[in-house]
Coordinates of C-alpha atoms in Angstrom, one line a residue:
Chain A
M69 CA -1.2 81.1 31.3
T70 CA -2.4 81.2 27.7
Q71 CA -3.0 77.5 28.3
W72 CA -5.3 78.2 31.4
L73 CA -7.1 80.7 29.4
H74 CA -7.8 78.1 26.5
W75 CA -9.0 75.7 29.0
I76 CA -11.4 78.0 30.8
D77 CA -12.7 79.3 27.5
L78 CA -13.4 75.6 26.3
M79 CA -15.2 74.8 29.6
G80 CA -17.4 78.0 29.1
V81 CA -18.1 77.1 25.8
A82 CA -19.2 73.5 26.8
V83 CA -21.6 74.3 29.4
F84 CA -23.1 77.3 27.5
A85 CA -23.6 74.7 24.6
V86 CA -25.3 72.3 26.9
S87 CA -27.6 75.3 28.1
G88 CA -28.3 76.3 24.6
T89 CA -29.2 72.5 23.8
L90 CA -31.5 72.2 26.9
M91 CA -33.3 75.5 25.7
A92 CA -33.7 74.2 22.3
F93 CA -35.3 71.0 23.7
R94 CA -37.6 72.9 26.0
K95 CA -38.8 75.1 22.9
H96 CA -39.6 71.9 21.0
M97 CA -36.8 72.8 18.4
D98 CA -35.4 70.2 16.4
G99 CA -32.8 69.4 13.8
F100 CA -30.0 71.8 13.2
G101 CA -31.6 74.5 15.0
V102 CA -30.3 72.8 18.0
I103 CA -26.6 73.3 17.0
V104 CA -27.2 76.9 16.0
L105 CA -28.8 77.8 19.4
A106 CA -25.9 75.8 21.2
S107 CA -23.4 77.7 19.2
V108 CA -24.9 81.2 19.5
T109 CA -25.3 80.5 23.3
A110 CA -21.6 79.3 23.6
I111 CA -19.8 81.8 21.5
G112 CA -22.1 84.8 21.1
G113 CA -20.7 86.8 24.2
G114 CA -17.0 86.2 23.3
T115 CA -17.5 86.9 19.7
L116 CA -19.1 90.3 20.6
R117 CA -16.2 90.9 23.1
D118 CA -13.5 90.2 20.6
M119 CA -15.3 92.4 18.0
I120 CA -15.7 95.1 20.3
L121 CA -12.0 95.2 21.4
D122 CA -10.9 94.5 17.8
L123 CA -9.1 91.3 18.8
P124 CA -9.2 88.3 16.4
V125 CA -12.4 86.3 17.1
F126 CA -11.4 83.6 19.6
W127 CA -13.0 80.7 17.7
V128 CA -12.0 81.6 14.1
H129 CA -8.3 80.5 14.5
S130 CA -8.9 77.2 16.3
T131 CA -11.3 74.4 15.7
D132 CA -11.4 73.3 19.4
F133 CA -14.3 75.5 20.2
L134 CA -16.8 74.2 17.4
Y135 CA -15.8 70.6 18.0
T136 CA -16.5 71.2 21.8
I137 CA -20.0 72.6 20.9
L138 CA -20.7 69.6 18.7
A139 CA -19.5 67.2 21.4
A140 CA -21.5 69.0 24.2
A141 CA -24.7 69.2 22.0
V142 CA -24.5 65.6 21.0
I143 CA -23.8 64.3 24.5
T144 CA -26.8 66.4 25.8
I145 CA -29.1 65.2 23.2
I146 CA -28.2 61.5 23.9
W147 CA -28.6 62.2 27.6
L148 CA -32.3 63.7 26.9
R149 CA -33.3 60.6 24.7
V150 CA -32.2 58.3 27.6
T151 CA -33.6 60.0 30.6
H152 CA -36.7 61.6 28.8
K153 CA -37.0 64.5 31.2
F154 CA -36.1 68.2 31.1
P155 CA -33.7 69.1 33.7
Y156 CA -34.5 72.9 34.5
Q157 CA -32.2 72.9 37.6
T158 CA -29.3 71.6 35.5
L159 CA -30.0 74.3 32.9
L160 CA -29.8 77.0 35.4
I161 CA -26.5 75.5 36.9
A162 CA -25.0 74.9 33.4
D163 CA -25.9 78.6 32.9
A164 CA -24.1 79.8 36.2
M165 CA -21.0 77.8 35.3
G166 CA -20.9 79.2 31.9
L167 CA -21.4 82.7 33.3
A168 CA -18.6 82.3 35.9
F169 CA -16.1 81.2 33.2
F170 CA -16.9 83.5 30.6
N171 CA -16.9 86.5 33.1
V172 CA -13.5 85.8 34.2
M173 CA -12.4 85.1 30.7
G174 CA -13.6 88.3 29.4
L175 CA -12.1 90.3 32.3
Q176 CA -8.7 88.8 31.8
K177 CA -8.7 89.2 28.2
A178 CA -9.7 93.0 28.5
L179 CA -7.1 93.7 31.2
N180 CA -4.3 91.9 29.0
Y181 CA -5.5 94.3 26.4
G182 CA -5.0 97.3 28.5
A183 CA -8.5 98.4 29.1
D184 CA -9.6 100.5 32.2
P185 CA -10.8 98.2 34.9
L186 CA -14.2 99.5 34.7
I187 CA -14.4 98.6 30.8
A188 CA -12.9 95.3 31.7
I189 CA -15.8 94.5 34.2
V190 CA -18.2 95.4 31.4
M191 CA -16.4 93.1 29.1
G192 CA -16.5 90.4 31.7
T193 CA -20.2 90.7 32.3
M194 CA -20.9 91.0 28.4
T195 CA -18.8 87.9 27.7
G196 CA -20.8 86.0 30.4
A197 CA -24.2 87.3 30.0
F198 CA -24.7 87.9 26.1
G199 CA -24.7 84.5 24.8
G200 CA -27.5 83.6 27.1
L201 CA -29.3 86.9 26.3
I202 CA -29.2 86.3 22.6
R203 CA -30.2 82.5 23.2
D204 CA -33.3 83.9 25.1
V205 CA -34.1 86.6 22.7
I206 CA -34.1 84.2 19.9
C207 CA -36.3 81.8 21.8
R208 CA -38.7 84.6 22.7
D209 CA -38.2 84.3 26.3
I210 CA -37.5 87.4 28.5
P211 CA -33.8 87.1 28.9
L212 CA -32.7 85.4 32.2
V213 CA -30.3 88.4 32.6
L214 CA -33.1 90.8 32.8
K215 CA -35.0 88.9 35.4
G216 CA -35.1 89.5 39.1
E217 CA -32.4 87.0 40.3
L218 CA -29.0 88.6 40.5
Y219 CA -27.5 87.7 37.2
A220 CA -25.3 90.4 35.8
T221 CA -24.6 91.6 39.1
T222 CA -22.8 88.4 40.1
C223 CA -20.4 89.0 37.3
I224 CA -19.4 92.4 38.8
F225 CA -19.1 90.8 42.2
G226 CA -16.7 88.0 40.7
S227 CA -14.8 90.8 38.9
L228 CA -14.2 92.9 42.1
V229 CA -12.9 89.4 43.7
Y230 CA -10.4 89.1 40.9
L231 CA -9.3 92.7 40.9
A232 CA -8.9 92.5 44.9
I233 CA -6.8 89.3 44.6
F234 CA -4.8 90.6 41.7
W235 CA -3.9 94.0 43.2
G236 CA -3.1 92.2 46.7
W237 CA -1.2 89.5 45.5
D238 CA -0.3 90.1 42.0
N239 CA -1.2 86.6 40.8
S240 CA -3.6 86.2 38.2
S241 CA -4.2 82.4 38.2
L242 CA -5.2 82.7 41.9
A243 CA -7.3 85.9 41.1
M244 CA -9.1 84.0 38.2
L245 CA -9.8 80.9 40.5
G246 CA -11.4 83.4 43.1
A247 CA -13.4 85.2 40.5
V248 CA -14.9 81.9 39.2
I249 CA -15.8 80.8 42.6
G250 CA -17.0 84.0 43.6
T251 CA -19.3 84.3 40.6
L252 CA -20.6 80.8 40.7
S253 CA -21.5 80.8 44.4
L254 CA -23.1 84.2 44.4
R255 CA -25.2 83.2 41.3
V256 CA -26.3 79.6 42.5
T257 CA -27.1 81.1 45.9
A258 CA -29.2 83.8 44.1
I259 CA -31.0 81.1 42.3
Y260 CA -32.0 79.0 45.4
R261 CA -32.9 82.0 47.6
H262 CA -34.3 84.0 44.8
W263 CA -32.3 86.9 45.8
Q264 CA -33.4 90.2 43.9
L265 CA -32.2 93.7 43.4
P266 CA -35.5 95.6 43.9
L267 CA -35.2 98.9 42.2
F268 CA -38.9 99.6 41.1
Q269 CA -40.4 97.5 44.0
G270 CA -44.0 98.4 44.5
L271 CA -44.2 100.8 41.7
H272 CA -46.1 98.6 39.2
Chain B
M140 CA -14.7 120.1 16.8
T141 CA -13.7 116.6 18.6
Q142 CA -14.8 118.2 21.7
W143 CA -18.4 118.9 20.1
L144 CA -18.7 115.4 18.8
H145 CA -17.8 113.9 22.3
W146 CA -20.6 116.1 24.0
I147 CA -23.2 115.1 21.3
D148 CA -22.3 111.5 21.7
L149 CA -22.5 112.0 25.6
M150 CA -26.0 113.6 25.2
G151 CA -27.2 111.0 22.9
V152 CA -26.0 108.2 25.2
A153 CA -27.8 110.0 28.2
V154 CA -31.2 110.3 26.6
F155 CA -31.1 106.7 25.2
A156 CA -30.0 105.4 28.7
V157 CA -33.2 107.2 30.0
S158 CA -35.5 105.7 27.3
G159 CA -33.9 102.2 28.0
T160 CA -34.7 102.6 31.8
L161 CA -38.2 103.7 31.2
M162 CA -38.7 100.7 29.0
A163 CA -37.2 98.4 31.6
F164 CA -39.7 100.0 34.1
R165 CA -42.7 99.5 31.8
K166 CA -41.8 95.8 31.1
H167 CA -41.7 95.2 34.8
M168 CA -37.9 94.5 34.8
D169 CA -35.9 94.9 37.8
G170 CA -32.3 94.8 39.2
F171 CA -29.5 94.8 37.0
G172 CA -31.6 94.2 34.0
V173 CA -32.2 97.9 34.1
I174 CA -28.6 98.8 33.4
V175 CA -28.2 96.3 30.7
L176 CA -31.2 97.7 29.0
A177 CA -30.2 101.2 29.5
S178 CA -26.8 100.3 28.1
V179 CA -27.9 98.4 25.1
T180 CA -30.2 101.2 24.3
A181 CA -27.6 103.8 24.6
I182 CA -24.4 102.2 23.1
G183 CA -25.8 99.5 20.7
G184 CA -26.1 101.8 17.6
G185 CA -22.8 103.4 17.8
T186 CA -21.2 100.0 18.7
L187 CA -22.4 98.5 15.4
R188 CA -21.6 101.6 13.5
D189 CA -17.8 101.5 14.8
M190 CA -17.7 97.8 14.3
I191 CA -18.9 98.1 10.7
L192 CA -16.5 101.0 9.8
D193 CA -13.7 99.2 11.8
L194 CA -13.1 102.2 13.8
P195 CA -12.3 101.8 17.7
V196 CA -15.7 101.2 19.4
F197 CA -16.4 104.7 21.2
W198 CA -16.9 103.7 24.7
V199 CA -14.0 101.3 25.0
H200 CA -11.3 103.9 25.3
S201 CA -13.2 106.4 27.5
T202 CA -15.2 105.6 30.6
D203 CA -17.3 108.8 30.4
F204 CA -20.0 107.1 28.6
L205 CA -20.4 104.1 31.1
Y206 CA -20.7 106.7 34.0
T207 CA -23.1 108.7 32.0
I208 CA -25.4 105.6 31.5
L209 CA -25.1 104.9 35.1
A210 CA -25.9 108.4 36.1
A211 CA -28.9 108.6 33.7
A212 CA -30.2 105.3 34.9
V213 CA -30.0 106.2 38.6
I214 CA -31.6 109.7 38.1
T215 CA -34.6 108.0 36.2
I216 CA -35.0 105.4 38.7
I217 CA -35.1 107.9 41.5
W218 CA -37.6 109.9 39.4
L219 CA -39.9 107.0 38.9
R220 CA -39.6 106.1 42.7
V221 CA -40.6 109.6 43.5
T222 CA -43.4 110.4 41.0
H223 CA -44.8 106.8 40.8
K224 CA -46.1 107.0 37.2
F225 CA -44.9 106.0 33.8
P226 CA -44.1 109.1 31.3
Y227 CA -45.1 107.4 27.9
Q228 CA -44.8 110.8 26.5
T229 CA -41.3 111.5 28.0
L230 CA -40.1 108.0 26.7
L231 CA -41.1 109.1 23.1
I232 CA -39.4 112.5 23.3
A233 CA -36.3 110.9 24.9
D234 CA -36.2 108.5 22.2
A235 CA -36.5 111.4 19.6
M236 CA -33.7 113.3 21.0
G237 CA -31.3 110.3 21.1
L238 CA -32.3 109.5 17.4
A239 CA -31.5 113.1 16.5
F240 CA -28.2 113.3 18.3
F241 CA -26.9 109.8 17.4
N242 CA -28.1 110.3 13.6
V243 CA -26.0 113.4 13.4
M244 CA -22.9 111.7 15.1
G245 CA -23.1 108.6 13.0
L246 CA -23.3 110.7 9.8
Q247 CA -20.3 113.0 10.9
K248 CA -18.2 110.0 11.9
A249 CA -18.7 108.2 8.6
L250 CA -18.1 111.3 6.5
N251 CA -15.0 111.9 8.5
Y252 CA -14.1 108.4 7.7
G253 CA -14.5 109.2 3.9
A254 CA -17.8 107.2 3.3
D255 CA -19.8 107.9 0.4
P256 CA -22.7 110.2 1.5
L257 CA -25.4 107.4 0.9
I258 CA -23.3 105.2 3.2
A259 CA -22.9 108.0 5.6
I260 CA -26.8 108.4 5.7
V261 CA -27.1 104.8 6.4
M262 CA -24.6 105.0 9.2
G263 CA -26.5 107.9 10.7
T264 CA -29.7 106.0 10.6
M265 CA -28.2 102.9 12.0
T266 CA -26.6 104.9 14.9
G267 CA -29.7 106.4 15.7
A268 CA -32.2 103.5 15.2
F269 CA -30.5 100.4 16.2
G270 CA -30.1 100.9 20.0
G271 CA -33.8 101.4 20.2
L272 CA -34.3 98.5 17.7
I273 CA -32.4 96.2 19.9
R274 CA -34.1 97.5 23.1
D275 CA -37.4 96.6 21.6
V276 CA -36.5 93.2 20.3
I277 CA -35.1 92.5 23.8
C278 CA -38.4 93.5 25.4
R279 CA -40.3 91.7 22.7
D280 CA -42.2 94.7 21.5
I281 CA -42.6 95.3 17.7
P282 CA -39.7 97.8 17.4
L283 CA -40.7 101.6 17.1
V284 CA -38.4 101.8 14.1
L285 CA -40.8 99.6 12.3
K286 CA -44.0 101.1 13.3
G287 CA -46.1 103.7 11.1
E288 CA -44.8 106.9 12.5
L289 CA -41.9 108.4 10.7
Y290 CA -38.7 107.0 12.5
A291 CA -35.8 106.1 10.4
T292 CA -37.3 108.5 7.6
T293 CA -36.6 111.5 9.9
C294 CA -32.9 110.3 10.1
I295 CA -32.7 110.6 6.3
F296 CA -34.3 114.0 6.4
G297 CA -32.0 115.3 9.1
S298 CA -28.9 113.9 7.1
L299 CA -30.2 115.8 4.0
V300 CA -30.5 118.9 6.0
Y301 CA -26.9 118.3 6.9
L302 CA -25.6 117.7 3.6
A303 CA -27.4 120.8 2.2
I304 CA -25.9 123.2 4.9
F305 CA -22.4 121.4 4.7
W306 CA -22.3 121.9 0.9
G307 CA -23.8 125.2 0.8
W308 CA -21.8 126.9 3.6
D309 CA -19.0 124.2 4.3
N310 CA -19.6 124.7 8.2
S311 CA -20.0 121.3 9.8
S312 CA -21.0 122.6 13.2
L313 CA -23.8 124.7 11.6
A314 CA -24.7 121.6 9.7
M315 CA -24.8 119.4 12.7
L316 CA -27.1 121.9 14.5
G317 CA -29.3 122.0 11.5
A318 CA -29.4 118.3 11.3
V319 CA -30.4 117.7 15.2
I320 CA -33.1 120.4 14.8
G321 CA -34.5 118.9 11.5
T322 CA -34.5 115.2 12.8
L323 CA -36.0 116.3 16.1
S324 CA -38.8 118.5 14.9
L325 CA -39.8 115.9 12.1
R326 CA -39.9 113.1 14.6
V327 CA -41.7 115.1 17.2
T328 CA -44.3 116.4 14.6
A329 CA -44.8 112.8 13.4
I330 CA -45.4 111.5 16.8
Y331 CA -48.1 114.2 17.5
R332 CA -49.7 114.1 14.2
H333 CA -49.4 110.2 13.6
W334 CA -47.7 110.8 10.4
Q335 CA -47.4 107.6 8.3
L336 CA -45.6 106.5 5.1
P337 CA -48.3 104.3 3.8
L338 CA -46.8 101.7 1.5
F339 CA -49.1 98.8 1.9
Q340 CA -52.2 100.8 2.8
G341 CA -55.4 98.9 2.2
L342 CA -53.7 95.6 1.2
H343 CA -54.2 93.5 4.4
Chain C
M296 CA -13.4 85.7 -10.2
T297 CA -13.8 88.8 -7.9
Q298 CA -16.3 90.0 -10.6
W299 CA -18.3 86.6 -10.1
L300 CA -18.2 86.9 -6.4
H301 CA -19.6 90.5 -6.6
W302 CA -22.6 89.2 -8.8
I303 CA -23.4 86.4 -6.5
D304 CA -23.4 88.7 -3.5
L305 CA -25.7 91.2 -5.4
M306 CA -28.1 88.4 -6.2
G307 CA -28.0 87.1 -2.6
V308 CA -28.8 90.6 -1.5
A309 CA -31.7 91.1 -3.9
V310 CA -33.6 88.0 -3.1
F311 CA -33.1 88.4 0.7
A312 CA -34.3 91.9 0.3
V313 CA -37.4 90.6 -1.4
S314 CA -37.9 88.1 1.3
G315 CA -37.5 90.9 4.0
T316 CA -40.1 93.1 2.3
L317 CA -42.5 90.1 2.0
M318 CA -42.2 89.5 5.7
A319 CA -42.8 93.2 6.4
F320 CA -45.9 93.1 4.5
R321 CA -47.0 89.8 6.3
K322 CA -46.6 91.5 9.6
H323 CA -48.5 94.6 8.7
M324 CA -45.3 96.8 9.0
D325 CA -45.2 100.0 6.9
G326 CA -43.3 102.9 5.9
F327 CA -39.5 102.9 6.2
G328 CA -39.6 99.8 8.4
V329 CA -39.9 97.8 5.3
I330 CA -36.6 99.2 4.1
V331 CA -35.1 98.5 7.5
L332 CA -36.4 94.9 7.5
A333 CA -35.2 94.4 3.8
S334 CA -31.7 95.7 4.7
V335 CA -31.4 93.7 7.8
T336 CA -32.4 90.5 6.1
A337 CA -30.2 91.3 3.2
I338 CA -26.8 92.2 4.5
G339 CA -27.2 91.1 8.2
G340 CA -25.3 87.7 7.7
G341 CA -22.5 89.1 5.5
T342 CA -22.0 91.8 7.8
L343 CA -21.6 89.4 10.7
R344 CA -19.2 87.4 8.7
D345 CA -17.0 90.3 7.7
M346 CA -16.9 91.6 11.2
I347 CA -16.0 88.3 12.7
L348 CA -13.2 87.7 10.0
D349 CA -12.2 91.2 10.5
L350 CA -12.4 92.1 6.7
P351 CA -13.9 95.3 5.5
V352 CA -17.7 95.0 5.5
F353 CA -18.8 94.3 2.0
W354 CA -21.5 96.9 1.6
V355 CA -19.5 99.9 3.1
H356 CA -17.1 100.6 0.1
S357 CA -19.6 100.0 -2.6
T358 CA -23.1 101.6 -2.8
D359 CA -24.2 98.8 -5.4
F360 CA -25.6 96.7 -2.5
L361 CA -27.8 99.5 -1.0
Y362 CA -29.2 100.5 -4.4
T363 CA -29.9 96.7 -5.0
I364 CA -32.0 96.6 -1.6
L365 CA -33.7 99.7 -2.6
A366 CA -34.7 98.5 -6.1
A367 CA -35.5 95.1 -4.9
A368 CA -37.9 96.5 -2.1
V369 CA -39.5 99.0 -4.5
I370 CA -40.3 96.4 -7.0
T371 CA -41.7 93.9 -4.4
I372 CA -43.9 96.8 -3.1
I373 CA -45.4 97.7 -6.5
W374 CA -45.9 94.0 -7.3
L375 CA -47.9 93.5 -4.0
R376 CA -49.9 96.7 -4.6
V377 CA -50.8 95.4 -8.1
T378 CA -51.5 91.8 -7.2
H379 CA -53.0 92.2 -3.8
K380 CA -52.0 88.8 -2.4
F381 CA -49.2 87.4 -0.1
P382 CA -47.0 84.8 -1.9
Y383 CA -45.9 82.7 0.9
Q384 CA -44.4 80.1 -1.4
T385 CA -42.4 82.9 -3.2
L386 CA -41.1 84.0 0.2
L387 CA -39.8 80.4 0.9
I388 CA -38.3 80.2 -2.5
A389 CA -36.7 83.7 -2.4
D390 CA -35.3 82.6 1.1
A391 CA -33.9 79.4 -0.2
M392 CA -32.1 81.1 -3.2
G393 CA -30.6 83.9 -0.8
L394 CA -29.5 81.0 1.6
A395 CA -27.7 79.3 -1.6
F396 CA -26.0 82.4 -2.8
F397 CA -24.8 83.6 0.5
N398 CA -23.9 80.1 1.9
V399 CA -21.2 79.8 -1.2
M400 CA -20.2 83.6 -0.9
G401 CA -19.4 83.1 2.8
L402 CA -17.6 79.8 2.2
Q403 CA -15.7 81.3 -0.5
K404 CA -14.7 84.5 1.3
A405 CA -13.6 82.6 4.4
L406 CA -11.4 80.1 2.2
N407 CA -9.7 83.1 0.5
Y408 CA -9.0 84.4 3.9
G409 CA -7.3 81.1 4.7
A410 CA -9.7 79.9 7.3
D411 CA -9.9 76.2 8.2
P412 CA -12.6 74.2 6.3
L413 CA -14.7 73.7 8.9
I414 CA -14.7 77.4 10.1
A415 CA -15.5 78.2 6.3
I416 CA -18.5 75.9 6.4
V417 CA -19.7 77.8 9.5
M418 CA -19.1 81.2 7.9
G419 CA -21.0 80.0 4.9
T420 CA -23.9 79.0 7.1
M421 CA -23.9 82.0 9.0
T422 CA -23.8 84.3 6.0
G423 CA -26.7 82.4 4.7
A424 CA -28.7 82.0 7.8
F425 CA -28.3 85.1 10.0
G426 CA -29.9 87.6 7.8
G427 CA -33.2 85.6 8.0
L428 CA -32.5 84.8 11.5
I429 CA -32.4 88.4 12.6
R430 CA -35.4 89.2 10.3
D431 CA -37.7 86.6 12.1
V432 CA -36.4 87.5 15.6
I433 CA -37.3 91.3 14.8
C434 CA -40.7 90.1 13.7
R435 CA -41.1 87.9 16.5
D436 CA -41.5 84.6 14.6
I437 CA -39.6 81.5 15.7
P438 CA -36.9 81.7 13.2
L439 CA -37.1 79.6 10.1
V440 CA -33.6 78.4 10.6
L441 CA -34.6 76.6 14.1
K442 CA -37.7 75.1 12.6
G443 CA -37.8 71.5 11.5
E444 CA -37.3 71.8 7.7
L445 CA -33.7 71.4 6.9
Y446 CA -32.2 74.8 6.8
A447 CA -28.7 75.4 8.0
T448 CA -28.3 71.7 7.2
T449 CA -28.6 72.5 3.4
C450 CA -25.8 74.9 3.8
I451 CA -23.5 72.3 5.1
F452 CA -24.5 69.9 2.2
G453 CA -23.8 72.7 -0.3
S454 CA -20.4 73.5 1.3
L455 CA -19.4 69.8 1.2
V456 CA -20.3 69.9 -2.5
Y457 CA -18.1 72.8 -3.0
L458 CA -15.2 71.3 -1.2
A459 CA -15.6 67.9 -3.2
I460 CA -15.7 69.7 -6.6
F461 CA -12.9 72.1 -5.5
W462 CA -10.7 69.2 -4.2
G463 CA -11.3 67.0 -7.2
W464 CA -10.9 69.4 -10.0
D465 CA -9.5 72.6 -8.4
N466 CA -11.9 74.8 -10.1
S467 CA -13.5 77.4 -7.8
S468 CA -16.2 78.6 -10.3
L469 CA -17.6 75.1 -11.1
A470 CA -17.3 74.4 -7.3
M471 CA -19.4 77.4 -6.5
L472 CA -22.0 76.5 -9.3
G473 CA -22.4 73.1 -7.7
A474 CA -22.6 74.4 -4.2
V475 CA -25.4 76.8 -5.3
I476 CA -27.2 74.1 -7.1
G477 CA -26.7 71.6 -4.3
T478 CA -27.9 74.0 -1.4
L479 CA -30.8 75.2 -3.4
S480 CA -32.2 71.8 -4.5
L481 CA -31.9 70.3 -1.1
R482 CA -33.5 73.1 0.6
V483 CA -36.5 73.4 -2.1
T484 CA -36.9 69.6 -1.9
A485 CA -37.0 69.9 2.1
I486 CA -39.7 72.6 1.9
Y487 CA -41.9 70.7 -0.3
R488 CA -41.4 67.2 1.3
H489 CA -41.4 68.5 5.0
W490 CA -38.1 66.8 5.4
Q491 CA -36.9 67.1 9.0
L492 CA -33.8 66.1 11.2
P493 CA -35.5 64.6 14.2
L494 CA -33.5 64.8 17.3
F495 CA -35.8 65.1 20.0
Q496 CA -38.7 63.3 18.3
G497 CA -41.2 61.7 20.7
L498 CA -39.4 63.4 23.7
H499 CA -41.8 66.2 24.3

């Protein structure tokens, strides 16, 4: 189980590091700024979660995460130098995968900690969404998370899938799988169909 | 006393959630971004305070705060859909009230913790000003806190009122009331009279 | 030794407070915003480091740091009012000195804590670079740390100098001195010679 969580964490870190590197490329950044942006994107959300829950910050006691970021950034840079084009779709998909992995990770960690399900849902959403939020704020984009397409909402949906499976079958591995698939498929569908949650529609 | 603190915290959270929702409306945000912005504004400052003092983060062990944010955001959205206009004055007043409540809350919590009065003043100012600062940074506005009108300065004034009453009468409830009134009235006056603290005047 | 660390911390705080005040002037900020920006720049990186390592935040238990920030900001303001010009070079040099002091401070604190050298290097870089990163994000500049000139890279170089001296001679005072000189000289040289780390060169 702990092994599982570690792998899900590493996968989330890898895809968010790719997404941070792609954003750095898009914003004409260079040099070490790429690594900084990849790292902030990859470990920002989980760092905030662990600090808020007062748990040991996940990447401080294992160097796996930093090596994963370095590897993901280097591979992305080589890929960009070879293909010479910016894969905007890939950025969105990498971001969606990171969101799904980190959401379930944050939810699971908060539930293990003994948090109320509502708090655990918030922790999952925060783990998934904050790395990207910080990435976008640093790059001076209006954060993806605040744009029309369902973003944080997909985390809540994924978390509800988790809780439904967990309460029904008492199997947290299955619940995690269901949550990842649920979050990812809703997010990808929202991207392609431009689904929105119109709250202020027609007001501006 | 603890009960009092809880209510002041909830009121601060509610008005800052309103202020975050209004800002989201002003910035043409939509969907869940509204909730994210309301939450960041409402609990950002206090979260930072608790993490820095290494106390349990206030909203993790009680779901009251999250339900308050949801309620405040929903009421604000309904109000905006009904009235169809953006109340800029209301945003400033809501912001001023949140500032006053959170300032006294942060000050009180730091003093209970045993912090030096100077550190406690900083904690009060931070609790009051950081949620709004993060809100403005995410929305790519130059933060209110950094603009000419007395902002953080009013927190210091309110904190001095608190310390004066507390040292004179040894009554922390009265001191809290005095600090809220002091901070709020100075801030509102500063907004209407455009008071400034000119440090660099005539230099640019 | 502890005394040494305290002085290096205070020097880093002072020069970053100067750099924050200069930036506030450049951005036409005024009033208390100057103090806020000076403080965020000066203690942002170290605060994050201490929260992540779950150590007591360095400025909470000693008022020295806050008085240092106040003094540095006041002196800088007086200097600007007297000379009436913006010293862009001085901002860069102050920033470079803060980077060097804070880098070695963060590295040392993480090593004392028992962190892996890789984690300690990251902590040093973060301590050095994050205050300025937050300063630039608040002011809506693309952060210096993400620009072409070697920035975070110089922290890594300085940290390697530290580790080489420490492993070779087992003298941490000498290692700290070497790291400060190494970081500072590489950073200043990079500024004057416009050295870059081209990763995406010719791709845009």
